[in-house]
Short mmCIF file of C-alpha atoms and ligand atoms in Angstrom, two decimals:
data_model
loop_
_atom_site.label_atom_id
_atom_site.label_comp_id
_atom_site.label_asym_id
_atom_site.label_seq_id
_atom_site.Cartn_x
_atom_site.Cartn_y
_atom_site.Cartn_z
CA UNK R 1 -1.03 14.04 34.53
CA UNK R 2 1.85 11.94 35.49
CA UNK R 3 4.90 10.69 33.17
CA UNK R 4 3.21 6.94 34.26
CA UNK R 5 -0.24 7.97 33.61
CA UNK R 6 0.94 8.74 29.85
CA UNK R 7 2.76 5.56 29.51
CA UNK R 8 -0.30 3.58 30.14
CA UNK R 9 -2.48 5.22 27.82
CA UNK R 10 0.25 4.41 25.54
CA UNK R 11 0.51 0.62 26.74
CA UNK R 12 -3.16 0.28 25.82
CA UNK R 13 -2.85 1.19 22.84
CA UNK R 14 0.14 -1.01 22.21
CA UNK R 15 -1.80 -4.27 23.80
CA UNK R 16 -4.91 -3.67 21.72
CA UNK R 17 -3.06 -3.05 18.41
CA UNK R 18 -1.17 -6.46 18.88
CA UNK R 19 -4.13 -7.85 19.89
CA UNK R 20 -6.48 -7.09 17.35
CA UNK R 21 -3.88 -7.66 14.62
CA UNK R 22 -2.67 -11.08 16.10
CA UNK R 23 -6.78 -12.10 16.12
CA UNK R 24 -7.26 -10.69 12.45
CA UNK R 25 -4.47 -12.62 11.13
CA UNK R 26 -5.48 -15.92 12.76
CA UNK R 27 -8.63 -15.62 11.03
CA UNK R 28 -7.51 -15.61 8.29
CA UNK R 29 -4.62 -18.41 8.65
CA UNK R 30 -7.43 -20.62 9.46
CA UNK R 31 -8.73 -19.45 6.55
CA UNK R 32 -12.72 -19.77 6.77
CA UNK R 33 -14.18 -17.67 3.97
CA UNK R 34 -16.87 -16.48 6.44
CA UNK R 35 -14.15 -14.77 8.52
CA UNK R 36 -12.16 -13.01 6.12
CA UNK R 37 -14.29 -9.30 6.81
CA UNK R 38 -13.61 -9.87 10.65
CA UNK R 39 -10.46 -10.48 9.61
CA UNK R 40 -10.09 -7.08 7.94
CA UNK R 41 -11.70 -5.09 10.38
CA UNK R 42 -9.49 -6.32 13.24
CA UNK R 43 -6.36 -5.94 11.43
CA UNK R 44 -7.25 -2.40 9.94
CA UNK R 45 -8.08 -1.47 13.75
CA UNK R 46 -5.29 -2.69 15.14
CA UNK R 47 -2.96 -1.21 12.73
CA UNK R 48 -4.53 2.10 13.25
CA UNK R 49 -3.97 1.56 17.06
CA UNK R 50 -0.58 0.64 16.42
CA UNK R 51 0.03 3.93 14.67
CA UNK R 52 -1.45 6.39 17.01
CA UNK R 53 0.46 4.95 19.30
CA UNK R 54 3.75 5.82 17.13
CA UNK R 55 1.77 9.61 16.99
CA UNK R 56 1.07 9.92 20.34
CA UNK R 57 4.51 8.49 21.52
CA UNK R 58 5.90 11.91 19.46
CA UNK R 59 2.97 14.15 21.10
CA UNK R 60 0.13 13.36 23.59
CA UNK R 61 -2.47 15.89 21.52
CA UNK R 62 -1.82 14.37 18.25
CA UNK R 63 -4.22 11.50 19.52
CA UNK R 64 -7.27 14.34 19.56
CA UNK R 65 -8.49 14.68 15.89
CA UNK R 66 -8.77 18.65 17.12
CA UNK R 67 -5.69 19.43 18.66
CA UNK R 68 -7.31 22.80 19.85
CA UNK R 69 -9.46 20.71 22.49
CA UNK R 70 -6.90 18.43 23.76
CA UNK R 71 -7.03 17.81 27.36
CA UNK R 72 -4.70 15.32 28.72
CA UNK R 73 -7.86 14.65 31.89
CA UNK R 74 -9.78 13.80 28.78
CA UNK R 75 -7.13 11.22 27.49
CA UNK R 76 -7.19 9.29 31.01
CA UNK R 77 -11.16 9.57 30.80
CA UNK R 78 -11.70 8.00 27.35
CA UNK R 79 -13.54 10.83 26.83
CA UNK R 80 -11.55 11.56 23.67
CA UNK R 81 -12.83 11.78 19.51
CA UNK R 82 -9.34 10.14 18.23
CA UNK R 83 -8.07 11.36 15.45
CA UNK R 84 -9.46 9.61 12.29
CA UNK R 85 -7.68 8.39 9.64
CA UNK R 86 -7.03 10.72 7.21
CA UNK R 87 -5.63 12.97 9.40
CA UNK R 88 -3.45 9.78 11.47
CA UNK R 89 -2.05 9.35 8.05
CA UNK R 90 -1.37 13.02 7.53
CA UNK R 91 -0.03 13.73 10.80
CA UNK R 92 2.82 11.05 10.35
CA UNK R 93 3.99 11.96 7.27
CA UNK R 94 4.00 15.93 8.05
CA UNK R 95 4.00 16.02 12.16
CA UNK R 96 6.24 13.48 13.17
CA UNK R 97 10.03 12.52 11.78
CA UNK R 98 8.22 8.96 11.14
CA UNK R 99 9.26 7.77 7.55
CA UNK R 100 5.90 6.38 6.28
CA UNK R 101 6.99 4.97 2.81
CA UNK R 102 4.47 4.87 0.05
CA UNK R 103 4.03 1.21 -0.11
CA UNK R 104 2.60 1.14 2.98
CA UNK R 105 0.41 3.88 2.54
CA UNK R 106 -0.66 2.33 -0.10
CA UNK R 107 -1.71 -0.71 2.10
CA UNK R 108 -3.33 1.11 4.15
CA UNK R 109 -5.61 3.14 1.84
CA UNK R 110 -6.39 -0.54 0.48
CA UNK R 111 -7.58 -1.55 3.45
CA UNK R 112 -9.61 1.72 4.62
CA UNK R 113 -11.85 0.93 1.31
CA UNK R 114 -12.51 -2.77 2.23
CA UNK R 115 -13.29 -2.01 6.17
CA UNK R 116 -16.02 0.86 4.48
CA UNK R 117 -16.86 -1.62 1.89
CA UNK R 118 -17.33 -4.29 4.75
CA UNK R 119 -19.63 -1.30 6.63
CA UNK R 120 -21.48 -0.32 4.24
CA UNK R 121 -22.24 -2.44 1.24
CA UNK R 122 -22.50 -5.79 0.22
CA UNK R 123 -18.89 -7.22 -0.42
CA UNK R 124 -17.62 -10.40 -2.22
CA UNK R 125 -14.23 -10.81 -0.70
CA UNK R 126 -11.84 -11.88 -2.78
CA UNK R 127 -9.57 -14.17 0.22
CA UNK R 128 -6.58 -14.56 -2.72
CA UNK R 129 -6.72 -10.82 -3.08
CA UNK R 130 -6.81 -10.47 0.96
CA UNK R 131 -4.30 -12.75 1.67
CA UNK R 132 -1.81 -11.28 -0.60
CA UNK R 133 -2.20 -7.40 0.68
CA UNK R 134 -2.04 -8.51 4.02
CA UNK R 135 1.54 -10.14 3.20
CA UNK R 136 2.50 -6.97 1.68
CA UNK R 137 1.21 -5.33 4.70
CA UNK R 138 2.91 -7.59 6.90
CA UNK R 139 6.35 -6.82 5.43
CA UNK R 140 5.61 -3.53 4.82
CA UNK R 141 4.75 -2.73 8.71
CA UNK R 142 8.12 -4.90 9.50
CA UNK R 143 10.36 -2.50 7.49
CA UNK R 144 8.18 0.32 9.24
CA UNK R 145 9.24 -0.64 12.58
CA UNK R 146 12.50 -1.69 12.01
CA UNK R 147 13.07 2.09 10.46
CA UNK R 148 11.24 3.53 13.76
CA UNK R 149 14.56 4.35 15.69
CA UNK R 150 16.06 6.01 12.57
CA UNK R 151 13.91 8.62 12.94
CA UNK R 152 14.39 9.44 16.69
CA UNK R 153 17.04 12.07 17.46
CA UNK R 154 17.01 10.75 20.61
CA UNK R 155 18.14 7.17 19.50
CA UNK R 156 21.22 5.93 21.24
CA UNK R 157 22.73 2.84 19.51
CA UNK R 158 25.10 1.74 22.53
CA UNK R 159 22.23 2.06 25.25
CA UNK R 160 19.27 1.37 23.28
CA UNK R 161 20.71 -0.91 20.56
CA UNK R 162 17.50 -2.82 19.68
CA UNK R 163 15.11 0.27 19.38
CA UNK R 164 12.11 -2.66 18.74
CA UNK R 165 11.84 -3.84 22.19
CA UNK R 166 9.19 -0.98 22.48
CA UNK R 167 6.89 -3.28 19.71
CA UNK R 168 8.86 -6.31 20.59
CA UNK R 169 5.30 -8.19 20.99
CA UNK R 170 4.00 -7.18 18.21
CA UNK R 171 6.99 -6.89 15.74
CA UNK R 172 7.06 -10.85 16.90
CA UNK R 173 3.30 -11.88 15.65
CA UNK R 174 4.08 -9.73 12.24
CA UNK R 175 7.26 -11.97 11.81
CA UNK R 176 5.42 -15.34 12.73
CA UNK R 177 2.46 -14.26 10.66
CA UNK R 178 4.46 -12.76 7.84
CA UNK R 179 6.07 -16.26 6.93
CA UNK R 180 3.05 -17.88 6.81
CA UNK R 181 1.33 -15.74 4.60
CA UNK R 182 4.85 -15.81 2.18
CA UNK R 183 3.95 -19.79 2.53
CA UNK R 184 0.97 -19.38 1.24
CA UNK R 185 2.01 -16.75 -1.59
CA UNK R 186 5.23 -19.39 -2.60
CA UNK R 187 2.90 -22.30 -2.58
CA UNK R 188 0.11 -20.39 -5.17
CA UNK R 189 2.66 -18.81 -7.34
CA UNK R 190 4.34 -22.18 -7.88
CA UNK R 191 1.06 -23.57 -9.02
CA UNK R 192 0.15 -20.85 -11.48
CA UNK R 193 3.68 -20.28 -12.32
CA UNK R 194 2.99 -22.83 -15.60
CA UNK R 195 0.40 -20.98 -16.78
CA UNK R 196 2.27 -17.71 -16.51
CA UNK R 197 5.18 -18.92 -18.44
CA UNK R 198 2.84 -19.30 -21.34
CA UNK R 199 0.89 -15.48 -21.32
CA UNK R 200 2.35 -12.97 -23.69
CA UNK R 201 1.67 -9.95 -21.61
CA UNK R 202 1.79 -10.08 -17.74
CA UNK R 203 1.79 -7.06 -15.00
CA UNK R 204 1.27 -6.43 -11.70
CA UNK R 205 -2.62 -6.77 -10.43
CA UNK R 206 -3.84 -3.69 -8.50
CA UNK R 207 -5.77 -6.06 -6.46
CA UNK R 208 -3.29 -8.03 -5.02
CA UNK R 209 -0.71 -6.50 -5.81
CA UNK R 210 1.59 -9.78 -7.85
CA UNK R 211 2.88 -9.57 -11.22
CA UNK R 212 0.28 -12.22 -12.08
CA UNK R 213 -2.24 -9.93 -14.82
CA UNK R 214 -2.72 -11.58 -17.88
CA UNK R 215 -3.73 -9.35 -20.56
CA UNK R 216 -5.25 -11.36 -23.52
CA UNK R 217 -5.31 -8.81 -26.03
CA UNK R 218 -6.80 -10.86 -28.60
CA UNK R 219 -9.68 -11.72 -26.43
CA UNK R 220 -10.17 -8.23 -24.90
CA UNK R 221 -9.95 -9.57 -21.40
CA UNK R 222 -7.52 -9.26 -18.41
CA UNK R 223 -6.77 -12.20 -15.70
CA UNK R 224 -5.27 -11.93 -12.79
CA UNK R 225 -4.09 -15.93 -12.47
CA UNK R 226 -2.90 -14.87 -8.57
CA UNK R 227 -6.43 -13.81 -7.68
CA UNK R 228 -8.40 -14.69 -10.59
CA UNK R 229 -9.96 -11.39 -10.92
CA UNK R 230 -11.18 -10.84 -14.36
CA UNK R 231 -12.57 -7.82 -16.74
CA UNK R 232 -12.62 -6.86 -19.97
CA UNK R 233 -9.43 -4.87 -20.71
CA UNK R 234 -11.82 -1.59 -21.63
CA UNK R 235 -13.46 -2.26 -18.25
CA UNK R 236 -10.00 -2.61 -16.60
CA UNK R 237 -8.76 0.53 -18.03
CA UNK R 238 -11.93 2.88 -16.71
CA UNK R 239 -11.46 0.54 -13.44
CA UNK R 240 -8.00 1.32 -12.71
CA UNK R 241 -6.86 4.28 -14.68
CA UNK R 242 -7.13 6.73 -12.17
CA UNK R 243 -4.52 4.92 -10.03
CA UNK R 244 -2.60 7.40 -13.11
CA UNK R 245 -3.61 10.43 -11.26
CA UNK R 246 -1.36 9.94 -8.32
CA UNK R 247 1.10 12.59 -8.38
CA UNK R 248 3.93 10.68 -8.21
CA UNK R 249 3.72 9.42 -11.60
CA UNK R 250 3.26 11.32 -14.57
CA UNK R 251 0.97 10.22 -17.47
CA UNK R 252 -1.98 12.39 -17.57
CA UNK R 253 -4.31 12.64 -21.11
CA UNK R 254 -1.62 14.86 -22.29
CA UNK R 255 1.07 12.17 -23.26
CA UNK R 256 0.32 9.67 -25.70
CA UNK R 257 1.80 6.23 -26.17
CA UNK R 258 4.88 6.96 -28.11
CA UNK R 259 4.62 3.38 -30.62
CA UNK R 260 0.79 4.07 -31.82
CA UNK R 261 0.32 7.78 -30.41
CA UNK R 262 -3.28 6.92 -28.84
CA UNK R 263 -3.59 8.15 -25.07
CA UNK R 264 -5.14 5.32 -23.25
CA UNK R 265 -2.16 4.77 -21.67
CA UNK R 266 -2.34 2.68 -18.23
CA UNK R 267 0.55 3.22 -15.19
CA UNK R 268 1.84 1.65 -12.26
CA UNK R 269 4.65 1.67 -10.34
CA UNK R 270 6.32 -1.07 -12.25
CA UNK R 271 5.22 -0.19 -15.91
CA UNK R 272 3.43 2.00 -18.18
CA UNK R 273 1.38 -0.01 -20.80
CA UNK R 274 -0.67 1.67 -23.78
CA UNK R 275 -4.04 0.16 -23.75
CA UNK R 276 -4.53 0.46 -27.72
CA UNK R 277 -1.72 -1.20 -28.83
CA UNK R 278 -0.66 -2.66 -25.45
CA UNK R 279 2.75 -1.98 -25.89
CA UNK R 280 4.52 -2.39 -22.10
CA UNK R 281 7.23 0.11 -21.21
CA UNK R 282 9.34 0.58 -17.71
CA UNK R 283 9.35 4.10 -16.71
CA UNK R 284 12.99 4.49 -17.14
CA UNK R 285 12.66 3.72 -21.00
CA UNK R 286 10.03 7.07 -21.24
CA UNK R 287 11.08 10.48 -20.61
CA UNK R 288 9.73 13.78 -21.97
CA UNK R 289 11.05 15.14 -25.06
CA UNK R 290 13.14 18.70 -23.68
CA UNK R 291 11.73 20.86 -26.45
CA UNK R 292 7.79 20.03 -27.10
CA UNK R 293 7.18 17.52 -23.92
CA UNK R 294 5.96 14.61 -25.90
CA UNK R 295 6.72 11.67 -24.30
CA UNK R 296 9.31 9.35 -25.80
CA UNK R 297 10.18 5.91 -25.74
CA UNK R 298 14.29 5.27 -25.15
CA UNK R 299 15.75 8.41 -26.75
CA UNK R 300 19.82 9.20 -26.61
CA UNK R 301 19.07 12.97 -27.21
CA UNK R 302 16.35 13.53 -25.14
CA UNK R 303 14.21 15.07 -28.02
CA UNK R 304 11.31 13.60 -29.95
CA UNK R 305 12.35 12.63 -33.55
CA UNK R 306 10.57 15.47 -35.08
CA UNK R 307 12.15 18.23 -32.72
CA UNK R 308 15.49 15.98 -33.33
CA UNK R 309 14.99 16.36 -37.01
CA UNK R 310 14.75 20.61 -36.47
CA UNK R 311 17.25 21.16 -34.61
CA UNK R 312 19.52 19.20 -36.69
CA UNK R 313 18.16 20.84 -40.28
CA UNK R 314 19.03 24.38 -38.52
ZN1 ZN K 1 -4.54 -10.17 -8.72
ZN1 ZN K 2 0.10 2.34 -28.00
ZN1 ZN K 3 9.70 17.16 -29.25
#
């Protein structure tokens, strides 16, 4: 195969992804509720194009989901079963020198489970809830590209100074699309931002992703005032708890809120808040205390008060 042969296949894949993303997004700018799951299924295609084209652009094969059966005559024959996304995601963060930061993994994975949830069962779509995880998307892919050339060893700042010509098409409907949506999320948090002012206890929604949550603790109930999801705050905690067991964070059922010692405690990557007592903390308030691991809540020595009081009476 032929240095041009491999640049097409990697042209298609550049035209489609800014293709399908550019019609996704217009769906939902013109924002008929009807269109919202094309909408999802066109951008979550065409960012997945756009990334196996950043995969294939550091090796040909990585495009085969079995690398052991890669045959480039296969590549120019469409005759190829592309990797699938698990393993896209996988190969960029441990095959390639890409930088895929967790925010926009975390996009990503968001969108995966609406495209199956659009395939295979009935879906409300929530559009407030779409339209604000496409934003973060939107800036998310932005800062994605613009950290492309970082990673290439071959980058040469005084020939190749703007390394996003290769996107330029598509780095230019993210931008035009990206303010629009940021319109949109200015103009709704201005109107809410009233009845936020007067909520005792707000954090970030894991729907969409604002610092919008309402937790009404005498009621028992959480509302999200961005996208006006609602649940009791027991059926929020079972919901959303297991966002906990990413291993990048640390509460498991092992630490316990240190103000009322009960273990229902809730994370994020903004906050830690104990669902008993729903006392908020910022993870750089908590440690672990150094002697018995108990977590702690702001403490100059490090230790928890009783291990304090020991080693002090010794
Ligand atoms: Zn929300
Ligand atoms: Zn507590
Ligand atoms: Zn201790």
């Amino acid at each position: 195969m032929q240095v041009e042969d491999l640049e097409k296949v990697s042209l298609a894949l550049q035209e489609n992804a800014k293709d399908f993303i550019e019609k996704g997004l217009s769906y939902i700018i013109e924002d008929e509720l009807k269109d919202y799951k094309y909408s999802l299924l066109h951008i979550f295609s065409g960012t997945l194009l756009f990334l196996k084209d950043v995969l294939y652009k550091e090796h040909w094969s990585f495009l085969f989901q079995d690398i052991d059966k890669a045959k480039k005559s296969d590549l120019l024959e469409n005759k190829i079963i592309s990797v699938n996304f698990t393993t896209l995601l996988f190969r960029l963060e441990n095959l390639s020198d890409v930088k895929l930061e967790k925010e926009l993994k975390d996009d990503l994975q968001w969108m995966q489970k609406e495209r199956n949830k659009i395939e295979h069962f009935y879906n409300p779509i929530n559009h407030h809830e779409v339209r604000s995880r496409i934003a973060s998307l939107l800036g998310n892919l932005i800062s994605f590209i613009n950290d492309l050339h970082k990673s290439d060893p071959d980058f040469d700042f005084d020939n190749d100074y703007d390394y996003r010509h290769k996107y330029q098409s598509l780095f230019e409907v993210l931008q035009k699309y990206s303010l629009m949506f940021e319109t949109y999320i200015e103009k709704r948090s201005l109107r809410i931002k009233k009845d936020l002012e007067a909520c005792d206890l707000v954090i970030h929604c894991p729907l969409c992703k604002q610092k919008t949550l309402e937790i009404k603790i005498d009621d028992g109930l959480t509302i999200c005032h961005f996208c006006l999801s609602e649940h009791t705050t027991d059926m929020f905690y079972d919901k959303y708890n297991h966002i906990s067991l990413d291993p990048e964070f640390y509460m498991d059922d092992s630490n316990k809120c240190p103000k009322c010692w009960s273990n229902k405690l809730y994370e994020n990557t903004y906050e830690v808040i104990c669902f008993y007592c729903f006392e908020r903390y910022e993870h750089s308030e908590l440690s672990n205390c150094y002697r018995c691991d108990t977590l702690i809540h702001e403490s100059l020595s490090g230790y928890c008060e009783s291990c304090w009081e020991d080693i002090m009476s010794d």
